[in-house]
Amino acid sequence: NTLPSSSNWSSVAGGQFGVPTNYNVVAVSATSGTTAAYANLFTANTTGVATLTAWTAATLPSTGTWTSVAYGFVNNIPTFVAVASNGTATAISQNGGLTWSAGAALPSSANWTKVVYAEGSAQWVAIANTPGRGTVAAYSVDPTTTGSWASSTLPISANWSNLVWAREFSQFVAVSGDATNASANVAVALNSFRSYCNAMGEIVALRRRANLLRRLNAQQNPRHPVFHRKVRHGARLEVAQNIRQKSPRREGQSLDH
């Protein structure tokens, strides 16, 4: 299908909204402006073939060079997040790309090149070149106006252009390229979320602590199997102590006399 206007379309993303059969696709443009578009992908019951509906124009909340858009979740709500270069602007859509609003500002003005959602950890991450080589990155659990982005630092100063999250290995892979400088063509695999986002270690620790507290609290419930084991064990110990106290053994006395 033809996009609704002639533009420098730079990024596309898609995801489910509402029922599983409602899959929306959005696109943003790097031509300075507010150009965006959305379409719906559905499977016809008669043919079983996925079909993309006609694209519809949409308007981003501010003029910018919109470079990347990603699909994910904010507080369990399906969400599209877009970033732009030459500034701190972000855009949010939570209705499948039909309407957009301003999101939380990125922590610094940079040429933001890519935003991704880390499925399984509920984190949004963006990278940038500054322009030129840099280490600029940012992360957020809530990129809407009620949340915020925090700055992070990539391990190598480079022209970072793209990023992907590999959920199965809990790794990001970021790449950089420079047509005139071979040393700037690098790729890095970040072995843990914490190595990329300093807050992740604390988040994991808090989740583990919360899970432990839930298990301990559950064990205090009289209906919980562990509670009954503890009660039976405590009763056996009390009976044994009572027997020893009622039958004191005299020094030198045999137990089988």
PDB file of C-alpha atoms in Angstrom:
ATOM      1  CA  ASN A   1       0.000   0.000   0.000  1.00  0.00           C
ATOM      2  CA  THR A   2       1.127   3.538  -0.687  1.00  0.00           C
ATOM      3  CA  LEU A   3       2.002   5.762   2.240  1.00  0.00           C
ATOM      4  CA  PRO A   4      -0.187   8.858   2.527  1.00  0.00           C
ATOM      5  CA  SER A   5       2.480  11.356   1.435  1.00  0.00           C
ATOM      6  CA  SER A   6       5.886  11.626  -0.193  1.00  0.00           C
ATOM      7  CA  SER A   7       8.365  11.886   2.657  1.00  0.00           C
ATOM      8  CA  ASN A   8      11.632  10.539   4.045  1.00  0.00           C
ATOM      9  CA  TRP A   9       9.999   7.675   5.942  1.00  0.00           C
ATOM     10  CA  SER A  10      12.613   6.567   8.462  1.00  0.00           C
ATOM     11  CA  SER A  11      11.143   3.964  10.815  1.00  0.00           C
ATOM     12  CA  VAL A  12       8.218   1.584  11.177  1.00  0.00           C
ATOM     13  CA  ALA A  13       6.922  -0.490  14.088  1.00  0.00           C
ATOM     14  CA  GLY A  14       3.898  -2.620  14.839  1.00  0.00           C
ATOM     15  CA  GLY A  15       2.061  -4.307  17.682  1.00  0.00           C
ATOM     16  CA  GLN A  16      -1.251  -5.565  19.012  1.00  0.00           C
ATOM     17  CA  PHE A  17      -3.918  -3.240  20.351  1.00  0.00           C
ATOM     18  CA  GLY A  18      -6.958  -4.646  22.098  1.00  0.00           C
ATOM     19  CA  VAL A  19      -7.947  -8.029  20.670  1.00  0.00           C
ATOM     20  CA  PRO A  20      -5.161 -10.249  19.262  1.00  0.00           C
ATOM     21  CA  THR A  21      -6.436  -9.752  15.712  1.00  0.00           C
ATOM     22  CA  ASN A  22      -6.024  -5.958  15.958  1.00  0.00           C
ATOM     23  CA  TYR A  23      -2.420  -5.351  14.881  1.00  0.00           C
ATOM     24  CA  ASN A  24      -1.492  -1.754  14.102  1.00  0.00           C
ATOM     25  CA  VAL A  25       1.543  -0.540  12.174  1.00  0.00           C
ATOM     26  CA  VAL A  26       2.918   3.009  12.371  1.00  0.00           C
ATOM     27  CA  ALA A  27       5.572   4.891  10.423  1.00  0.00           C
ATOM     28  CA  VAL A  28       7.383   8.172  11.122  1.00  0.00           C
ATOM     29  CA  SER A  29       9.290  10.501   8.837  1.00  0.00           C
ATOM     30  CA  ALA A  30      12.746  12.041   9.143  1.00  0.00           C
ATOM     31  CA  THR A  31      11.695  14.956   6.945  1.00  0.00           C
ATOM     32  CA  SER A  32      11.520  17.876   9.352  1.00  0.00           C
ATOM     33  CA  GLY A  33       7.874  18.129  10.296  1.00  0.00           C
ATOM     34  CA  THR A  34       5.094  16.228  12.054  1.00  0.00           C
ATOM     35  CA  THR A  35       4.489  13.487   9.487  1.00  0.00           C
ATOM     36  CA  ALA A  36       3.368  10.036  10.619  1.00  0.00           C
ATOM     37  CA  ALA A  37       1.008   7.326   9.379  1.00  0.00           C
ATOM     38  CA  TYR A  38      -0.771   4.223  10.603  1.00  0.00           C
ATOM     39  CA  ALA A  39      -2.405   1.128   9.121  1.00  0.00           C
ATOM     40  CA  ASN A  40      -4.016  -2.059  10.366  1.00  0.00           C
ATOM     41  CA  LEU A  41      -2.796  -5.565   9.617  1.00  0.00           C
ATOM     42  CA  PHE A  42      -5.464  -8.249   9.729  1.00  0.00           C
ATOM     43  CA  THR A  43      -5.992 -11.820   8.595  1.00  0.00           C
ATOM     44  CA  ALA A  44      -8.991 -12.517   6.388  1.00  0.00           C
ATOM     45  CA  ASN A  45     -11.112 -15.396   7.646  1.00  0.00           C
ATOM     46  CA  THR A  46     -11.713 -16.666   4.121  1.00  0.00           C
ATOM     47  CA  THR A  47      -8.126 -16.772   2.879  1.00  0.00           C
ATOM     48  CA  GLY A  48      -6.036 -16.802   6.045  1.00  0.00           C
ATOM     49  CA  VAL A  49      -3.692 -14.274   4.408  1.00  0.00           C
ATOM     50  CA  ALA A  50      -2.589 -11.182   6.312  1.00  0.00           C
ATOM     51  CA  THR A  51      -3.674  -7.954   4.656  1.00  0.00           C
ATOM     52  CA  LEU A  52      -2.512  -4.389   5.312  1.00  0.00           C
ATOM     53  CA  THR A  53      -5.211  -1.761   5.163  1.00  0.00           C
ATOM     54  CA  ALA A  54      -4.709   1.594   3.494  1.00  0.00           C
ATOM     55  CA  TRP A  55      -2.359   3.973   5.318  1.00  0.00           C
ATOM     56  CA  THR A  56      -3.867   6.957   7.103  1.00  0.00           C
ATOM     57  CA  ALA A  57      -1.988  10.166   7.832  1.00  0.00           C
ATOM     58  CA  ALA A  58      -1.327  11.095  11.455  1.00  0.00           C
ATOM     59  CA  THR A  59       0.272  14.105  13.109  1.00  0.00           C
ATOM     60  CA  LEU A  60       3.157  14.035  15.564  1.00  0.00           C
ATOM     61  CA  PRO A  61       3.004  16.511  18.472  1.00  0.00           C
ATOM     62  CA  SER A  62       5.922  18.725  17.420  1.00  0.00           C
ATOM     63  CA  THR A  63       8.069  19.527  14.416  1.00  0.00           C
ATOM     64  CA  GLY A  64      11.180  17.391  14.292  1.00  0.00           C
ATOM     65  CA  THR A  65      13.357  14.955  12.370  1.00  0.00           C
ATOM     66  CA  TRP A  66      11.681  11.792  13.645  1.00  0.00           C
ATOM     67  CA  THR A  67      14.215   8.992  13.306  1.00  0.00           C
ATOM     68  CA  SER A  68      12.843   5.965  15.158  1.00  0.00           C
ATOM     69  CA  VAL A  69       9.636   4.467  16.519  1.00  0.00           C
ATOM     70  CA  ALA A  70       9.139   1.358  18.684  1.00  0.00           C
ATOM     71  CA  TYR A  71       6.267  -0.649  20.141  1.00  0.00           C
ATOM     72  CA  GLY A  72       6.082  -1.807  23.744  1.00  0.00           C
ATOM     73  CA  PHE A  73       4.184  -1.335  26.982  1.00  0.00           C
ATOM     74  CA  VAL A  74       3.855   1.378  29.613  1.00  0.00           C
ATOM     75  CA  ASN A  75       2.077   0.154  32.739  1.00  0.00           C
ATOM     76  CA  ASN A  76       0.717  -2.754  30.673  1.00  0.00           C
ATOM     77  CA  ILE A  77      -0.758  -0.377  28.069  1.00  0.00           C
ATOM     78  CA  PRO A  78       0.303  -0.995  24.439  1.00  0.00           C
ATOM     79  CA  THR A  79       2.333   2.043  23.409  1.00  0.00           C
ATOM     80  CA  PHE A  80       4.259   3.480  20.467  1.00  0.00           C
ATOM     81  CA  VAL A  81       7.227   5.727  21.319  1.00  0.00           C
ATOM     82  CA  ALA A  82       9.059   7.869  18.746  1.00  0.00           C
ATOM     83  CA  VAL A  83      12.281   9.878  19.100  1.00  0.00           C
ATOM     84  CA  ALA A  84      13.759  12.666  16.997  1.00  0.00           C
ATOM     85  CA  SER A  85      17.232  13.971  16.302  1.00  0.00           C
ATOM     86  CA  ASN A  86      18.491  17.469  17.133  1.00  0.00           C
ATOM     87  CA  GLY A  87      16.624  17.813  20.393  1.00  0.00           C
ATOM     88  CA  THR A  88      14.970  16.095  23.339  1.00  0.00           C
ATOM     89  CA  ALA A  89      11.476  15.543  21.913  1.00  0.00           C
ATOM     90  CA  THR A  90       9.603  12.239  22.106  1.00  0.00           C
ATOM     91  CA  ALA A  91       6.107  11.292  20.974  1.00  0.00           C
ATOM     92  CA  ILE A  92       3.631   8.818  22.468  1.00  0.00           C
ATOM     93  CA  SER A  93       0.623   7.004  21.010  1.00  0.00           C
ATOM     94  CA  GLN A  94      -1.507   4.580  23.014  1.00  0.00           C
ATOM     95  CA  ASN A  95      -4.310   4.088  20.506  1.00  0.00           C
ATOM     96  CA  GLY A  96      -2.459   2.411  17.652  1.00  0.00           C
ATOM     97  CA  GLY A  97      -0.949   5.507  16.076  1.00  0.00           C
ATOM     98  CA  LEU A  98      -4.224   7.346  15.441  1.00  0.00           C
ATOM     99  CA  THR A  99      -3.270  10.269  17.682  1.00  0.00           C
ATOM    100  CA  TRP A 100       0.028  11.332  19.228  1.00  0.00           C
ATOM    101  CA  SER A 101       1.020  13.423  22.236  1.00  0.00           C
ATOM    102  CA  ALA A 102       4.288  14.722  23.608  1.00  0.00           C
ATOM    103  CA  GLY A 103       6.215  12.297  25.801  1.00  0.00           C
ATOM    104  CA  ALA A 104       8.789  12.893  28.497  1.00  0.00           C
ATOM    105  CA  ALA A 105      11.835  14.839  27.299  1.00  0.00           C
ATOM    106  CA  LEU A 106      15.060  12.955  26.677  1.00  0.00           C
ATOM    107  CA  PRO A 107      17.847  13.845  29.129  1.00  0.00           C
ATOM    108  CA  SER A 108      20.016  15.746  26.625  1.00  0.00           C
ATOM    109  CA  SER A 109      19.843  17.319  23.185  1.00  0.00           C
ATOM    110  CA  ALA A 110      21.390  14.889  20.705  1.00  0.00           C
ATOM    111  CA  ASN A 111      20.875  13.161  17.372  1.00  0.00           C
ATOM    112  CA  TRP A 112      18.748  10.349  18.766  1.00  0.00           C
ATOM    113  CA  THR A 113      18.931   7.533  16.242  1.00  0.00           C
ATOM    114  CA  LYS A 114      17.118   4.534  17.743  1.00  0.00           C
ATOM    115  CA  VAL A 115      14.583   3.668  20.431  1.00  0.00           C
ATOM    116  CA  VAL A 116      13.744   0.090  21.456  1.00  0.00           C
ATOM    117  CA  TYR A 117      11.585  -1.639  24.045  1.00  0.00           C
ATOM    118  CA  ALA A 118      13.254  -4.380  26.076  1.00  0.00           C
ATOM    119  CA  GLU A 119      10.516  -7.008  26.297  1.00  0.00           C
ATOM    120  CA  GLY A 120      10.638  -8.917  29.546  1.00  0.00           C
ATOM    121  CA  SER A 121      12.169  -6.062  31.511  1.00  0.00           C
ATOM    122  CA  ALA A 122       9.696  -3.237  30.773  1.00  0.00           C
ATOM    123  CA  GLN A 123      12.425  -0.768  29.827  1.00  0.00           C
ATOM    124  CA  TRP A 124      12.675   1.688  26.928  1.00  0.00           C
ATOM    125  CA  VAL A 125      16.177   2.523  25.716  1.00  0.00           C
ATOM    126  CA  ALA A 126      17.383   5.138  23.203  1.00  0.00           C
ATOM    127  CA  ILE A 127      20.835   5.763  21.714  1.00  0.00           C
ATOM    128  CA  ALA A 128      22.282   8.775  19.909  1.00  0.00           C
ATOM    129  CA  ASN A 129      25.228  10.288  18.123  1.00  0.00           C
ATOM    130  CA  THR A 130      25.904  13.721  19.508  1.00  0.00           C
ATOM    131  CA  PRO A 131      26.653  14.630  16.508  1.00  0.00           C
ATOM    132  CA  GLY A 132      29.891  12.847  15.868  1.00  0.00           C
ATOM    133  CA  ARG A 133      31.263  10.233  18.181  1.00  0.00           C
ATOM    134  CA  GLY A 134      29.684   9.951  21.587  1.00  0.00           C
ATOM    135  CA  THR A 135      28.446   7.675  24.360  1.00  0.00           C
ATOM    136  CA  VAL A 136      24.958   9.156  24.804  1.00  0.00           C
ATOM    137  CA  ALA A 137      22.068   6.856  25.747  1.00  0.00           C
ATOM    138  CA  ALA A 138      18.916   7.014  27.856  1.00  0.00           C
ATOM    139  CA  TYR A 139      16.429   4.653  29.509  1.00  0.00           C
ATOM    140  CA  SER A 140      12.933   4.846  30.948  1.00  0.00           C
ATOM    141  CA  VAL A 141      10.220   2.656  32.432  1.00  0.00           C
ATOM    142  CA  ASP A 142       7.603   5.331  31.716  1.00  0.00           C
ATOM    143  CA  PRO A 143       8.389   7.649  28.785  1.00  0.00           C
ATOM    144  CA  THR A 144       5.005   9.410  28.989  1.00  0.00           C
ATOM    145  CA  THR A 145       4.678  12.888  30.455  1.00  0.00           C
ATOM    146  CA  THR A 146       4.003  11.357  33.883  1.00  0.00           C
ATOM    147  CA  GLY A 147       7.387   9.607  33.751  1.00  0.00           C
ATOM    148  CA  SER A 148      10.913  10.566  32.756  1.00  0.00           C
ATOM    149  CA  TRP A 149      14.088   9.484  30.955  1.00  0.00           C
ATOM    150  CA  ALA A 150      17.435   9.043  32.689  1.00  0.00           C
ATOM    151  CA  SER A 151      20.818   9.350  31.027  1.00  0.00           C
ATOM    152  CA  SER A 152      23.110   6.376  30.522  1.00  0.00           C
ATOM    153  CA  THR A 153      26.542   5.895  28.963  1.00  0.00           C
ATOM    154  CA  LEU A 154      27.585   3.572  26.155  1.00  0.00           C
ATOM    155  CA  PRO A 155      30.952   1.829  26.627  1.00  0.00           C
ATOM    156  CA  ILE A 156      32.692   3.264  23.534  1.00  0.00           C
ATOM    157  CA  SER A 157      32.628   6.707  21.934  1.00  0.00           C
ATOM    158  CA  ALA A 158      31.211   6.122  18.434  1.00  0.00           C
ATOM    159  CA  ASN A 159      28.570   7.119  15.885  1.00  0.00           C
ATOM    160  CA  TRP A 160      25.856   4.898  17.307  1.00  0.00           C
ATOM    161  CA  SER A 161      23.174   4.223  14.718  1.00  0.00           C
ATOM    162  CA  ASN A 162      21.179   1.125  15.627  1.00  0.00           C
ATOM    163  CA  LEU A 163      20.252  -1.073  18.572  1.00  0.00           C
ATOM    164  CA  VAL A 164      18.431  -4.356  19.176  1.00  0.00           C
ATOM    165  CA  TRP A 165      17.345  -6.179  22.343  1.00  0.00           C
ATOM    166  CA  ALA A 166      17.822  -9.958  22.427  1.00  0.00           C
ATOM    167  CA  ARG A 167      15.444 -11.086  25.158  1.00  0.00           C
ATOM    168  CA  GLU A 168      16.576 -14.726  25.148  1.00  0.00           C
ATOM    169  CA  PHE A 169      20.129 -13.663  26.082  1.00  0.00           C
ATOM    170  CA  SER A 170      19.294 -10.499  28.048  1.00  0.00           C
ATOM    171  CA  GLN A 171      21.602  -8.537  25.782  1.00  0.00           C
ATOM    172  CA  PHE A 172      21.599  -5.379  23.748  1.00  0.00           C
ATOM    173  CA  VAL A 173      23.626  -5.189  20.564  1.00  0.00           C
ATOM    174  CA  ALA A 174      24.472  -1.688  19.328  1.00  0.00           C
ATOM    175  CA  VAL A 175      26.272  -0.806  16.109  1.00  0.00           C
ATOM    176  CA  SER A 176      28.107   2.244  14.844  1.00  0.00           C
ATOM    177  CA  GLY A 177      29.324   3.160  11.383  1.00  0.00           C
ATOM    178  CA  ASP A 178      31.445   5.812   9.709  1.00  0.00           C
ATOM    179  CA  ALA A 179      32.168   5.752   5.981  1.00  0.00           C
ATOM    180  CA  THR A 180      35.372   7.777   6.378  1.00  0.00           C
ATOM    181  CA  ASN A 181      36.742   6.289   9.603  1.00  0.00           C
ATOM    182  CA  ALA A 182      37.129   2.518   9.790  1.00  0.00           C
ATOM    183  CA  SER A 183      37.890   2.574  13.513  1.00  0.00           C
ATOM    184  CA  ALA A 184      34.371   3.883  14.151  1.00  0.00           C
ATOM    185  CA  ASN A 185      32.712   0.799  12.639  1.00  0.00           C
ATOM    186  CA  VAL A 186      32.083  -1.187  15.803  1.00  0.00           C
ATOM    187  CA  ALA A 187      29.470  -3.453  17.341  1.00  0.00           C
ATOM    188  CA  VAL A 188      29.125  -4.167  21.038  1.00  0.00           C
ATOM    189  CA  ALA A 189      27.153  -6.794  22.921  1.00  0.00           C
ATOM    190  CA  LEU A 190      26.210  -5.640  26.391  1.00  0.00           C
ATOM    191  CA  ASN A 191      26.073  -8.745  28.562  1.00  0.00           C
ATOM    192  CA  SER A 192      23.528  -7.555  31.063  1.00  0.00           C
ATOM    193  CA  PHE A 193      20.858  -4.930  31.398  1.00  0.00           C
ATOM    194  CA  ARG A 194      22.817  -3.428  34.276  1.00  0.00           C
ATOM    195  CA  SER A 195      25.877  -2.878  32.050  1.00  0.00           C
ATOM    196  CA  TYR A 196      23.666  -0.753  29.843  1.00  0.00           C
ATOM    197  CA  CYS A 197      21.270   0.712  32.355  1.00  0.00           C
ATOM    198  CA  ASN A 198      22.613   1.291  35.841  1.00  0.00           C
ATOM    199  CA  ALA A 199      19.166   1.011  37.399  1.00  0.00           C
ATOM    200  CA  MET A 200      18.473  -2.548  36.271  1.00  0.00           C
ATOM    201  CA  GLY A 201      20.440  -4.224  39.085  1.00  0.00           C
ATOM    202  CA  GLU A 202      18.412  -2.377  41.695  1.00  0.00           C
ATOM    203  CA  ILE A 203      15.172  -3.234  39.874  1.00  0.00           C
ATOM    204  CA  VAL A 204      16.036  -6.939  39.781  1.00  0.00           C
ATOM    205  CA  ALA A 205      17.040  -6.880  43.454  1.00  0.00           C
ATOM    206  CA  LEU A 206      13.777  -5.200  44.425  1.00  0.00           C
ATOM    207  CA  ARG A 207      11.756  -7.733  42.433  1.00  0.00           C
ATOM    208  CA  ARG A 208      13.569 -10.654  44.078  1.00  0.00           C
ATOM    209  CA  ARG A 209      13.053  -9.114  47.515  1.00  0.00           C
ATOM    210  CA  ALA A 210       9.357  -8.592  46.799  1.00  0.00           C
ATOM    211  CA  ASN A 211       8.985 -12.198  45.617  1.00  0.00           C
ATOM    212  CA  LEU A 212      10.720 -13.462  48.775  1.00  0.00           C
ATOM    213  CA  LEU A 213       8.429 -11.390  50.995  1.00  0.00           C
ATOM    214  CA  ARG A 214       5.383 -12.711  49.163  1.00  0.00           C
ATOM    215  CA  ARG A 215       6.541 -16.306  49.712  1.00  0.00           C
ATOM    216  CA  LEU A 216       7.236 -15.685  53.402  1.00  0.00           C
ATOM    217  CA  ASN A 217       3.864 -14.006  53.895  1.00  0.00           C
ATOM    218  CA  ALA A 218       2.116 -16.855  52.110  1.00  0.00           C
ATOM    219  CA  GLN A 219       3.737 -19.356  54.461  1.00  0.00           C
ATOM    220  CA  GLN A 220       2.040 -17.645  57.416  1.00  0.00           C
ATOM    221  CA  ASN A 221      -1.340 -18.553  55.940  1.00  0.00           C
ATOM    222  CA  PRO A 222      -2.852 -21.566  57.815  1.00  0.00           C
ATOM    223  CA  ARG A 223      -3.920 -22.976  54.447  1.00  0.00           C
ATOM    224  CA  HIS A 224      -0.362 -23.016  53.122  1.00  0.00           C
ATOM    225  CA  PRO A 225       1.374 -26.482  53.189  1.00  0.00           C
ATOM    226  CA  VAL A 226       4.554 -25.002  54.674  1.00  0.00           C
ATOM    227  CA  PHE A 227       2.539 -23.591  57.578  1.00  0.00           C
ATOM    228  CA  HIS A 228       1.186 -27.057  58.419  1.00  0.00           C
ATOM    229  CA  ARG A 229       4.675 -28.597  58.260  1.00  0.00           C
ATOM    230  CA  LYS A 230       5.968 -25.974  60.655  1.00  0.00           C
ATOM    231  CA  VAL A 231       3.043 -26.554  63.048  1.00  0.00           C
ATOM    232  CA  ARG A 232       3.502 -30.345  63.026  1.00  0.00           C
ATOM    233  CA  HIS A 233       7.252 -30.015  63.518  1.00  0.00           C
ATOM    234  CA  GLY A 234       6.760 -27.582  66.402  1.00  0.00           C
ATOM    235  CA  ALA A 235       4.216 -29.910  68.043  1.00  0.00           C
ATOM    236  CA  ARG A 236       6.624 -32.857  67.872  1.00  0.00           C
ATOM    237  CA  LEU A 237       9.358 -30.807  69.496  1.00  0.00           C
ATOM    238  CA  GLU A 238       7.005 -29.697  72.293  1.00  0.00           C
ATOM    239  CA  VAL A 239       5.903 -33.291  73.020  1.00  0.00           C
ATOM    240  CA  ALA A 240       9.509 -34.479  73.156  1.00  0.00           C
ATOM    241  CA  GLN A 241      10.461 -31.682  75.547  1.00  0.00           C
ATOM    242  CA  ASN A 242       7.515 -32.523  77.845  1.00  0.00           C
ATOM    243  CA  ILE A 243       8.530 -36.210  77.971  1.00  0.00           C
ATOM    244  CA  ARG A 244      12.081 -35.311  78.920  1.00  0.00           C
ATOM    245  CA  GLN A 245      10.879 -32.931  81.609  1.00  0.00           C
ATOM    246  CA  LYS A 246       8.421 -35.477  83.145  1.00  0.00           C
ATOM    247  CA  SER A 247      10.914 -38.354  83.094  1.00  0.00           C
ATOM    248  CA  PRO A 248      14.178 -37.007  84.478  1.00  0.00           C
ATOM    249  CA  ARG A 249      16.975 -39.480  84.197  1.00  0.00           C
ATOM    250  CA  ARG A 250      18.965 -40.117  87.375  1.00  0.00           C
ATOM    251  CA  GLU A 251      22.704 -40.342  87.163  1.00  0.00           C
ATOM    252  CA  GLY A 252      23.782 -43.946  86.510  1.00  0.00           C
ATOM    253  CA  GLN A 253      20.187 -45.156  85.974  1.00  0.00           C
ATOM    254  CA  SER A 254      19.636 -47.577  83.145  1.00  0.00           C
ATOM    255  CA  LEU A 255      16.805 -47.015  80.710  1.00  0.00           C
ATOM    256  CA  ASP A 256      15.996 -50.751  80.442  1.00  0.00           C
ATOM    257  CA  HIS A 257      15.803 -51.803  84.078  1.00  0.00           C
TER     258      HIS A 257
END
